[in-house]
Amino acid sequence: MLSYRHSYHAGNHADVLKHCVQSLILEALKGKDKAFVYHDTHSGAGRYDLKDDHAEKTGEYVDGIGRLWGEDCPQLLHPYLRAVKALNPNGNLRYYPGSPLLASALIRPQDRMMLTELHPSDYPRLVQEFEGDRQVRIAREDGYQCLKANLPPKERRGMVLIDPPYELKDEYRDLVAGVQEGAKRWATGTYALWYPVVFRQDIEFVERRLKASGIRKILKIELRVKQDNVERGMTGSGMIVINPPWKLEQQMAELLPYLTEKLGQSPQAGFTLDWLVGE
């Protein structure tokens, strides 16, 4: 369908959680000198103008990055927030980095990025954003097919971020199939899967399939800004991380109470941090 535009939702509470987890994984990978790859299956446009018509129409960033902007945040959030602040050197929050631009701010000269995007409007913006950057390869093709073709990476280290738009019911099935296929080719890679909390049964479907897949070391990180309901709209989001860095569980145990307090939109706000599958 390709109707989803992240520009309406950039910088919201879900982006804060996703990019917090992404930055912690990338920082952990930098703990060793050996190069790694960052692979983004649904890359989006690269950066987002929070003052354009799309972002202003929803105003979602106000209750996301807007609640952290100018605050004295925990040190674990600093790599992520430095990347956002680098796009806004005058101190006024206007631009927000998508996952690829955040990764670009965090990787080192020896690392590389593989980005895929199909949307006819977002793809050229992504190409323009990284024009001349030799660390980045961008493909206009299906994210899962590109992932399949590029695993295992030559570096044998790195992370895959899978953040589909979930426009169609089959996307939850495609997500599990893509991860299973990837894990067959590259069992030691770190896979970070983002999901929205809209219909709880969709998340439970993914969890059941992953538990039955034989894949080990699967950590679930979820932040709910409102109580689950059956009405239209996202009440939270989560990250399912396969092969997480060993510090990630403890880091999120420190951050989730803070993020719940700062980003919660009702007394029922809360979080979950547990292992779907252990060692």
mmCIF file with all atom_site columns, N, CA and C in Angstrom, residues 89-144:
data_model
loop_
_atom_site.group_PDB
_atom_site.id
_atom_site.type_symbol
_atom_site.label_atom_id
_atom_site.label_alt_id
_atom_site.label_comp_id
_atom_site.label_asym_id
_atom_site.label_entity_id
_atom_site.label_seq_id
_atom_site.pdbx_PDB_ins_code
_atom_site.Cartn_x
_atom_site.Cartn_y
_atom_site.Cartn_z
_atom_site.occupancy
_atom_site.B_iso_or_equiv
_atom_site.pdbx_formal_charge
_atom_site.auth_seq_id
_atom_site.auth_comp_id
_atom_site.auth_asym_id
_atom_site.auth_atom_id
_atom_site.pdbx_PDB_model_num
ATOM 1   N N  . PRO A 1 89  ? 21.206 22.924 16.392 1.00 0.00 ? 89  PRO A N  1
ATOM 2   C CA . PRO A 1 89  ? 22.299 23.598 17.125 1.00 0.00 ? 89  PRO A CA 1
ATOM 3   C C  . PRO A 1 89  ? 21.898 24.909 17.789 1.00 0.00 ? 89  PRO A C  1
ATOM 4   N N  . ASN A 1 90  ? 20.798 25.502 17.346 1.00 0.00 ? 90  ASN A N  1
ATOM 5   C CA . ASN A 1 90  ? 20.368 26.751 17.988 1.00 0.00 ? 90  ASN A CA 1
ATOM 6   C C  . ASN A 1 90  ? 19.573 26.512 19.263 1.00 0.00 ? 90  ASN A C  1
ATOM 7   N N  . GLY A 1 91  ? 19.345 25.225 19.603 1.00 0.00 ? 91  GLY A N  1
ATOM 8   C CA . GLY A 1 91  ? 18.643 24.908 20.839 1.00 0.00 ? 91  GLY A CA 1
ATOM 9   C C  . GLY A 1 91  ? 17.138 24.822 20.716 1.00 0.00 ? 91  GLY A C  1
ATOM 10  N N  . ASN A 1 92  ? 16.596 25.186 19.548 1.00 0.00 ? 92  ASN A N  1
ATOM 11  C CA . ASN A 1 92  ? 15.156 25.090 19.323 1.00 0.00 ? 92  ASN A CA 1
ATOM 12  C C  . ASN A 1 92  ? 14.848 23.773 18.614 1.00 0.00 ? 92  ASN A C  1
ATOM 13  N N  . LEU A 1 93  ? 13.913 23.018 19.154 1.00 0.00 ? 93  LEU A N  1
ATOM 14  C CA . LEU A 1 93  ? 13.588 21.712 18.592 1.00 0.00 ? 93  LEU A CA 1
ATOM 15  C C  . LEU A 1 93  ? 12.782 21.876 17.307 1.00 0.00 ? 93  LEU A C  1
ATOM 16  N N  . ARG A 1 94  ? 13.405 21.513 16.184 1.00 0.00 ? 94  ARG A N  1
ATOM 17  C CA . ARG A 1 94  ? 12.704 21.548 14.909 1.00 0.00 ? 94  ARG A CA 1
ATOM 18  C C  . ARG A 1 94  ? 12.901 20.259 14.113 1.00 0.00 ? 94  ARG A C  1
ATOM 19  N N  . TYR A 1 95  ? 14.121 19.738 14.063 1.00 0.00 ? 95  TYR A N  1
ATOM 20  C CA . TYR A 1 95  ? 14.398 18.551 13.249 1.00 0.00 ? 95  TYR A CA 1
ATOM 21  C C  . TYR A 1 95  ? 14.599 17.324 14.131 1.00 0.00 ? 95  TYR A C  1
ATOM 22  N N  . TYR A 1 96  ? 14.111 16.205 13.623 1.00 0.00 ? 96  TYR A N  1
ATOM 23  C CA . TYR A 1 96  ? 14.242 14.955 14.373 1.00 0.00 ? 96  TYR A CA 1
ATOM 24  C C  . TYR A 1 96  ? 14.841 13.892 13.461 1.00 0.00 ? 96  TYR A C  1
ATOM 25  N N  . PRO A 1 97  ? 15.843 13.138 13.955 1.00 0.00 ? 97  PRO A N  1
ATOM 26  C CA . PRO A 1 97  ? 16.471 12.118 13.114 1.00 0.00 ? 97  PRO A CA 1
ATOM 27  C C  . PRO A 1 97  ? 15.651 10.836 13.064 1.00 0.00 ? 97  PRO A C  1
ATOM 28  N N  . GLY A 1 98  ? 15.481 10.295 11.861 1.00 0.00 ? 98  GLY A N  1
ATOM 29  C CA . GLY A 1 98  ? 14.973 8.943  11.759 1.00 0.00 ? 98  GLY A CA 1
ATOM 30  C C  . GLY A 1 98  ? 16.059 7.975  12.180 1.00 0.00 ? 98  GLY A C  1
ATOM 31  N N  . SER A 1 99  ? 15.721 6.715  12.218 1.00 0.00 ? 99  SER A N  1
ATOM 32  C CA . SER A 1 99  ? 16.680 5.696  12.668 1.00 0.00 ? 99  SER A CA 1
ATOM 33  C C  . SER A 1 99  ? 17.986 5.707  11.877 1.00 0.00 ? 99  SER A C  1
ATOM 34  N N  . PRO A 1 100 ? 17.956 5.884  10.532 1.00 0.00 ? 100 PRO A N  1
ATOM 35  C CA . PRO A 1 100 ? 19.222 5.910  9.800  1.00 0.00 ? 100 PRO A CA 1
ATOM 36  C C  . PRO A 1 100 ? 20.125 7.075  10.191 1.00 0.00 ? 100 PRO A C  1
ATOM 37  N N  . LEU A 1 101 ? 19.539 8.250  10.368 1.00 0.00 ? 101 LEU A N  1
ATOM 38  C CA . LEU A 1 101 ? 20.353 9.414  10.719 1.00 0.00 ? 101 LEU A CA 1
ATOM 39  C C  . LEU A 1 101 ? 20.891 9.299  12.136 1.00 0.00 ? 101 LEU A C  1
ATOM 40  N N  . LEU A 1 102 ? 20.108 8.711  13.026 1.00 0.00 ? 102 LEU A N  1
ATOM 41  C CA . LEU A 1 102 ? 20.595 8.451  14.375 1.00 0.00 ? 102 LEU A CA 1
ATOM 42  C C  . LEU A 1 102 ? 21.780 7.493  14.329 1.00 0.00 ? 102 LEU A C  1
ATOM 43  N N  . ALA A 1 103 ? 21.644 6.428  13.547 1.00 0.00 ? 103 ALA A N  1
ATOM 44  C CA . ALA A 1 103 ? 22.747 5.468  13.424 1.00 0.00 ? 103 ALA A CA 1
ATOM 45  C C  . ALA A 1 103 ? 23.985 6.133  12.850 1.00 0.00 ? 103 ALA A C  1
ATOM 46  N N  . SER A 1 104 ? 23.792 6.986  11.851 1.00 0.00 ? 104 SER A N  1
ATOM 47  C CA . SER A 1 104 ? 24.918 7.673  11.216 1.00 0.00 ? 104 SER A CA 1
ATOM 48  C C  . SER A 1 104 ? 25.683 8.543  12.211 1.00 0.00 ? 104 SER A C  1
ATOM 49  N N  . ALA A 1 105 ? 24.943 9.116  13.163 1.00 0.00 ? 105 ALA A N  1
ATOM 50  C CA . ALA A 1 105 ? 25.588 9.957  14.175 1.00 0.00 ? 105 ALA A CA 1
ATOM 51  C C  . ALA A 1 105 ? 26.382 9.138  15.182 1.00 0.00 ? 105 ALA A C  1
ATOM 52  N N  . LEU A 1 106 ? 26.075 7.848  15.298 1.00 0.00 ? 106 LEU A N  1
ATOM 53  C CA . LEU A 1 106 ? 26.681 7.020  16.345 1.00 0.00 ? 106 LEU A CA 1
ATOM 54  C C  . LEU A 1 106 ? 27.770 6.068  15.846 1.00 0.00 ? 106 LEU A C  1
ATOM 55  N N  . ILE A 1 107 ? 27.732 5.680  14.565 1.00 0.00 ? 107 ILE A N  1
ATOM 56  C CA . ILE A 1 107 ? 28.721 4.715  14.093 1.00 0.00 ? 107 ILE A CA 1
ATOM 57  C C  . ILE A 1 107 ? 30.086 5.373  13.911 1.00 0.00 ? 107 ILE A C  1
ATOM 58  N N  . ARG A 1 108 ? 31.111 4.536  13.743 1.00 0.00 ? 108 ARG A N  1
ATOM 59  C CA . ARG A 1 108 ? 32.494 4.979  13.603 1.00 0.00 ? 108 ARG A CA 1
ATOM 60  C C  . ARG A 1 108 ? 32.943 4.869  12.139 1.00 0.00 ? 108 ARG A C  1
ATOM 61  N N  . PRO A 1 109 ? 34.120 5.396  11.790 1.00 0.00 ? 109 PRO A N  1
ATOM 62  C CA . PRO A 1 109 ? 34.580 5.332  10.395 1.00 0.00 ? 109 PRO A CA 1
ATOM 63  C C  . PRO A 1 109 ? 34.694 3.920  9.839  1.00 0.00 ? 109 PRO A C  1
ATOM 64  N N  . GLN A 1 110 ? 34.979 2.940  10.664 1.00 0.00 ? 110 GLN A N  1
ATOM 65  C CA . GLN A 1 110 ? 35.148 1.564  10.174 1.00 0.00 ? 110 GLN A CA 1
ATOM 66  C C  . GLN A 1 110 ? 33.832 0.817  10.007 1.00 0.00 ? 110 GLN A C  1
ATOM 67  N N  . ASP A 1 111 ? 32.727 1.380  10.467 1.00 0.00 ? 111 ASP A N  1
ATOM 68  C CA . ASP A 1 111 ? 31.435 0.711  10.393 1.00 0.00 ? 111 ASP A CA 1
ATOM 69  C C  . ASP A 1 111 ? 30.704 1.114  9.111  1.00 0.00 ? 111 ASP A C  1
ATOM 70  N N  . ARG A 1 112 ? 29.614 0.412  8.787  1.00 0.00 ? 112 ARG A N  1
ATOM 71  C CA . ARG A 1 112 ? 28.849 0.759  7.598  1.00 0.00 ? 112 ARG A CA 1
ATOM 72  C C  . ARG A 1 112 ? 27.354 0.569  7.839  1.00 0.00 ? 112 ARG A C  1
ATOM 73  N N  . MET A 1 113 ? 26.549 1.120  6.907  1.00 0.00 ? 113 MET A N  1
ATOM 74  C CA . MET A 1 113 ? 25.106 1.066  7.023  1.00 0.00 ? 113 MET A CA 1
ATOM 75  C C  . MET A 1 113 ? 24.488 0.559  5.731  1.00 0.00 ? 113 MET A C  1
ATOM 76  N N  . MET A 1 114 ? 23.451 -0.283 5.866  1.00 0.00 ? 114 MET A N  1
ATOM 77  C CA . MET A 1 114 ? 22.662 -0.767 4.733  1.00 0.00 ? 114 MET A CA 1
ATOM 78  C C  . MET A 1 114 ? 21.222 -0.348 4.972  1.00 0.00 ? 114 MET A C  1
ATOM 79  N N  . LEU A 1 115 ? 20.669 0.485  4.077  1.00 0.00 ? 115 LEU A N  1
ATOM 80  C CA . LEU A 1 115 ? 19.337 1.038  4.251  1.00 0.00 ? 115 LEU A CA 1
ATOM 81  C C  . LEU A 1 115 ? 18.436 0.633  3.094  1.00 0.00 ? 115 LEU A C  1
ATOM 82  N N  . THR A 1 116 ? 17.193 0.289  3.387  1.00 0.00 ? 116 THR A N  1
ATOM 83  C CA . THR A 1 116 ? 16.217 -0.003 2.343  1.00 0.00 ? 116 THR A CA 1
ATOM 84  C C  . THR A 1 116 ? 14.934 0.780  2.597  1.00 0.00 ? 116 THR A C  1
ATOM 85  N N  . GLU A 1 117 ? 14.350 1.264  1.510  1.00 0.00 ? 117 GLU A N  1
ATOM 86  C CA . GLU A 1 117 ? 13.100 2.016  1.592  1.00 0.00 ? 117 GLU A CA 1
ATOM 87  C C  . GLU A 1 117 ? 12.382 1.923  0.255  1.00 0.00 ? 117 GLU A C  1
ATOM 88  N N  . LEU A 1 118 ? 11.075 1.675  0.293  1.00 0.00 ? 118 LEU A N  1
ATOM 89  C CA . LEU A 1 118 ? 10.269 1.529  -0.917 1.00 0.00 ? 118 LEU A CA 1
ATOM 90  C C  . LEU A 1 118 ? 9.403  2.747  -1.229 1.00 0.00 ? 118 LEU A C  1
ATOM 91  N N  . HIS A 1 119 ? 9.082  3.556  -0.234 1.00 0.00 ? 119 HIS A N  1
ATOM 92  C CA . HIS A 1 119 ? 8.104  4.626  -0.448 1.00 0.00 ? 119 HIS A CA 1
ATOM 93  C C  . HIS A 1 119 ? 8.610  5.617  -1.496 1.00 0.00 ? 119 HIS A C  1
ATOM 94  N N  . PRO A 1 120 ? 7.784  5.944  -2.507 1.00 0.00 ? 120 PRO A N  1
ATOM 95  C CA . PRO A 1 120 ? 8.242  6.809  -3.594 1.00 0.00 ? 120 PRO A CA 1
ATOM 96  C C  . PRO A 1 120 ? 8.589  8.235  -3.173 1.00 0.00 ? 120 PRO A C  1
ATOM 97  N N  . SER A 1 121 ? 8.063  8.698  -2.049 1.00 0.00 ? 121 SER A N  1
ATOM 98  C CA . SER A 1 121 ? 8.409  10.034 -1.553 1.00 0.00 ? 121 SER A CA 1
ATOM 99  C C  . SER A 1 121 ? 9.590  9.997  -0.598 1.00 0.00 ? 121 SER A C  1
ATOM 100 N N  . ASP A 1 122 ? 9.660  8.982  0.253  1.00 0.00 ? 122 ASP A N  1
ATOM 101 C CA . ASP A 1 122 ? 10.712 8.924  1.261  1.00 0.00 ? 122 ASP A CA 1
ATOM 102 C C  . ASP A 1 122 ? 12.051 8.457  0.694  1.00 0.00 ? 122 ASP A C  1
ATOM 103 N N  . TYR A 1 123 ? 12.011 7.579  -0.321 1.00 0.00 ? 123 TYR A N  1
ATOM 104 C CA . TYR A 1 123 ? 13.265 7.057  -0.864 1.00 0.00 ? 123 TYR A CA 1
ATOM 105 C C  . TYR A 1 123 ? 14.182 8.173  -1.397 1.00 0.00 ? 123 TYR A C  1
ATOM 106 N N  . PRO A 1 124 ? 13.703 9.093  -2.250 1.00 0.00 ? 124 PRO A N  1
ATOM 107 C CA . PRO A 1 124 ? 14.603 10.147 -2.731 1.00 0.00 ? 124 PRO A CA 1
ATOM 108 C C  . PRO A 1 124 ? 15.107 11.065 -1.628 1.00 0.00 ? 124 PRO A C  1
ATOM 109 N N  . ARG A 1 125 ? 14.299 11.281 -0.606 1.00 0.00 ? 125 ARG A N  1
ATOM 110 C CA . ARG A 1 125 ? 14.760 12.106 0.520  1.00 0.00 ? 125 ARG A CA 1
ATOM 111 C C  . ARG A 1 125 ? 15.861 11.394 1.280  1.00 0.00 ? 125 ARG A C  1
ATOM 112 N N  . LEU A 1 126 ? 15.743 10.082 1.418  1.00 0.00 ? 126 LEU A N  1
ATOM 113 C CA . LEU A 1 126 ? 16.774 9.293  2.085  1.00 0.00 ? 126 LEU A CA 1
ATOM 114 C C  . LEU A 1 126 ? 18.080 9.342  1.289  1.00 0.00 ? 126 LEU A C  1
ATOM 115 N N  . VAL A 1 127 ? 17.977 9.184  -0.030 1.00 0.00 ? 127 VAL A N  1
ATOM 116 C CA . VAL A 1 127 ? 19.161 9.244  -0.888 1.00 0.00 ? 127 VAL A CA 1
ATOM 117 C C  . VAL A 1 127 ? 19.835 10.612 -0.783 1.00 0.00 ? 127 VAL A C  1
ATOM 118 N N  . GLN A 1 128 ? 19.043 11.659 -0.803 1.00 0.00 ? 128 GLN A N  1
ATOM 119 C CA . GLN A 1 128 ? 19.589 13.013 -0.697 1.00 0.00 ? 128 GLN A CA 1
ATOM 120 C C  . GLN A 1 128 ? 20.288 13.237 0.648  1.00 0.00 ? 128 GLN A C  1
ATOM 121 N N  . GLU A 1 129 ? 19.698 12.689 1.698  1.00 0.00 ? 129 GLU A N  1
ATOM 122 C CA . GLU A 1 129 ? 20.265 12.864 3.043  1.00 0.00 ? 129 GLU A CA 1
ATOM 123 C C  . GLU A 1 129 ? 21.681 12.294 3.139  1.00 0.00 ? 129 GLU A C  1
ATOM 124 N N  . PHE A 1 130 ? 21.916 11.166 2.462  1.00 0.00 ? 130 PHE A N  1
ATOM 125 C CA . PHE A 1 130 ? 23.210 10.493 2.585  1.00 0.00 ? 130 PHE A CA 1
ATOM 126 C C  . PHE A 1 130 ? 24.060 10.584 1.313  1.00 0.00 ? 130 PHE A C  1
ATOM 127 N N  . GLU A 1 131 ? 23.755 11.540 0.474  1.00 0.00 ? 131 GLU A N  1
ATOM 128 C CA . GLU A 1 131 ? 24.494 11.696 -0.772 1.00 0.00 ? 131 GLU A CA 1
ATOM 129 C C  . GLU A 1 131 ? 25.989 11.892 -0.499 1.00 0.00 ? 131 GLU A C  1
ATOM 130 N N  . GLY A 1 132 ? 26.814 11.067 -1.135 1.00 0.00 ? 132 GLY A N  1
ATOM 131 C CA . GLY A 1 132 ? 28.258 11.172 -0.976 1.00 0.00 ? 132 GLY A CA 1
ATOM 132 C C  . GLY A 1 132 ? 28.823 10.445 0.230  1.00 0.00 ? 132 GLY A C  1
ATOM 133 N N  . ASP A 1 133 ? 27.972 9.837  1.052  1.00 0.00 ? 133 ASP A N  1
ATOM 134 C CA . ASP A 1 133 ? 28.435 9.127  2.252  1.00 0.00 ? 133 ASP A CA 1
ATOM 135 C C  . ASP A 1 133 ? 28.816 7.703  1.859  1.00 0.00 ? 133 ASP A C  1
ATOM 136 N N  . ARG A 1 134 ? 30.100 7.409  1.869  1.00 0.00 ? 134 ARG A N  1
ATOM 137 C CA . ARG A 1 134 ? 30.576 6.104  1.411  1.00 0.00 ? 134 ARG A CA 1
ATOM 138 C C  . ARG A 1 134 ? 30.342 4.990  2.421  1.00 0.00 ? 134 ARG A C  1
ATOM 139 N N  . GLN A 1 135 ? 29.946 5.345  3.630  1.00 0.00 ? 135 GLN A N  1
ATOM 140 C CA . GLN A 1 135 ? 29.627 4.321  4.626  1.00 0.00 ? 135 GLN A CA 1
ATOM 141 C C  . GLN A 1 135 ? 28.221 3.763  4.462  1.00 0.00 ? 135 GLN A C  1
ATOM 142 N N  . VAL A 1 136 ? 27.445 4.380  3.585  1.00 0.00 ? 136 VAL A N  1
ATOM 143 C CA . VAL A 1 136 ? 26.023 4.054  3.482  1.00 0.00 ? 136 VAL A CA 1
ATOM 144 C C  . VAL A 1 136 ? 25.689 3.521  2.088  1.00 0.00 ? 136 VAL A C  1
ATOM 145 N N  . ARG A 1 137 ? 24.960 2.410  2.064  1.00 0.00 ? 137 ARG A N  1
ATOM 146 C CA . ARG A 1 137 ? 24.392 1.899  0.818  1.00 0.00 ? 137 ARG A CA 1
ATOM 147 C C  . ARG A 1 137 ? 22.877 1.926  0.967  1.00 0.00 ? 137 ARG A C  1
ATOM 148 N N  . ILE A 1 138 ? 22.185 2.437  -0.043 1.00 0.00 ? 138 ILE A N  1
ATOM 149 C CA . ILE A 1 138 ? 20.726 2.568  0.004  1.00 0.00 ? 138 ILE A CA 1
ATOM 150 C C  . ILE A 1 138 ? 20.117 1.815  -1.169 1.00 0.00 ? 138 ILE A C  1
ATOM 151 N N  . ALA A 1 139 ? 19.103 1.006  -0.888 1.00 0.00 ? 139 ALA A N  1
ATOM 152 C CA . ALA A 1 139 ? 18.434 0.228  -1.927 1.00 0.00 ? 139 ALA A CA 1
ATOM 153 C C  . ALA A 1 139 ? 16.940 0.494  -1.886 1.00 0.00 ? 139 ALA A C  1
ATOM 154 N N  . ARG A 1 140 ? 16.341 0.628  -3.081 1.00 0.00 ? 140 ARG A N  1
ATOM 155 C CA . ARG A 1 140 ? 14.889 0.753  -3.162 1.00 0.00 ? 140 ARG A CA 1
ATOM 156 C C  . ARG A 1 140 ? 14.327 -0.629 -3.474 1.00 0.00 ? 140 ARG A C  1
ATOM 157 N N  . GLU A 1 141 ? 14.131 -1.400 -2.441 1.00 0.00 ? 141 GLU A N  1
ATOM 158 C CA . GLU A 1 141 ? 13.631 -2.760 -2.606 1.00 0.00 ? 141 GLU A CA 1
ATOM 159 C C  . GLU A 1 141 ? 12.993 -3.229 -1.305 1.00 0.00 ? 141 GLU A C  1
ATOM 160 N N  . ASP A 1 142 ? 12.341 -4.370 -1.368 1.00 0.00 ? 142 ASP A N  1
ATOM 161 C CA . ASP A 1 142 ? 11.696 -4.934 -0.183 1.00 0.00 ? 142 ASP A CA 1
ATOM 162 C C  . ASP A 1 142 ? 12.725 -5.160 0.917  1.00 0.00 ? 142 ASP A C  1
ATOM 163 N N  . GLY A 1 143 ? 12.423 -4.680 2.109  1.00 0.00 ? 143 GLY A N  1
ATOM 164 C CA . GLY A 1 143 ? 13.380 -4.759 3.198  1.00 0.00 ? 143 GLY A CA 1
ATOM 165 C C  . GLY A 1 143 ? 13.769 -6.165 3.580  1.00 0.00 ? 143 GLY A C  1
ATOM 166 N N  . TYR A 1 144 ? 12.814 -7.086 3.580  1.00 0.00 ? 144 TYR A N  1
ATOM 167 C CA . TYR A 1 144 ? 13.104 -8.460 3.970  1.00 0.00 ? 144 TYR A CA 1
ATOM 168 C C  . TYR A 1 144 ? 13.928 -9.176 2.903  1.00 0.00 ? 144 TYR A C  1
#
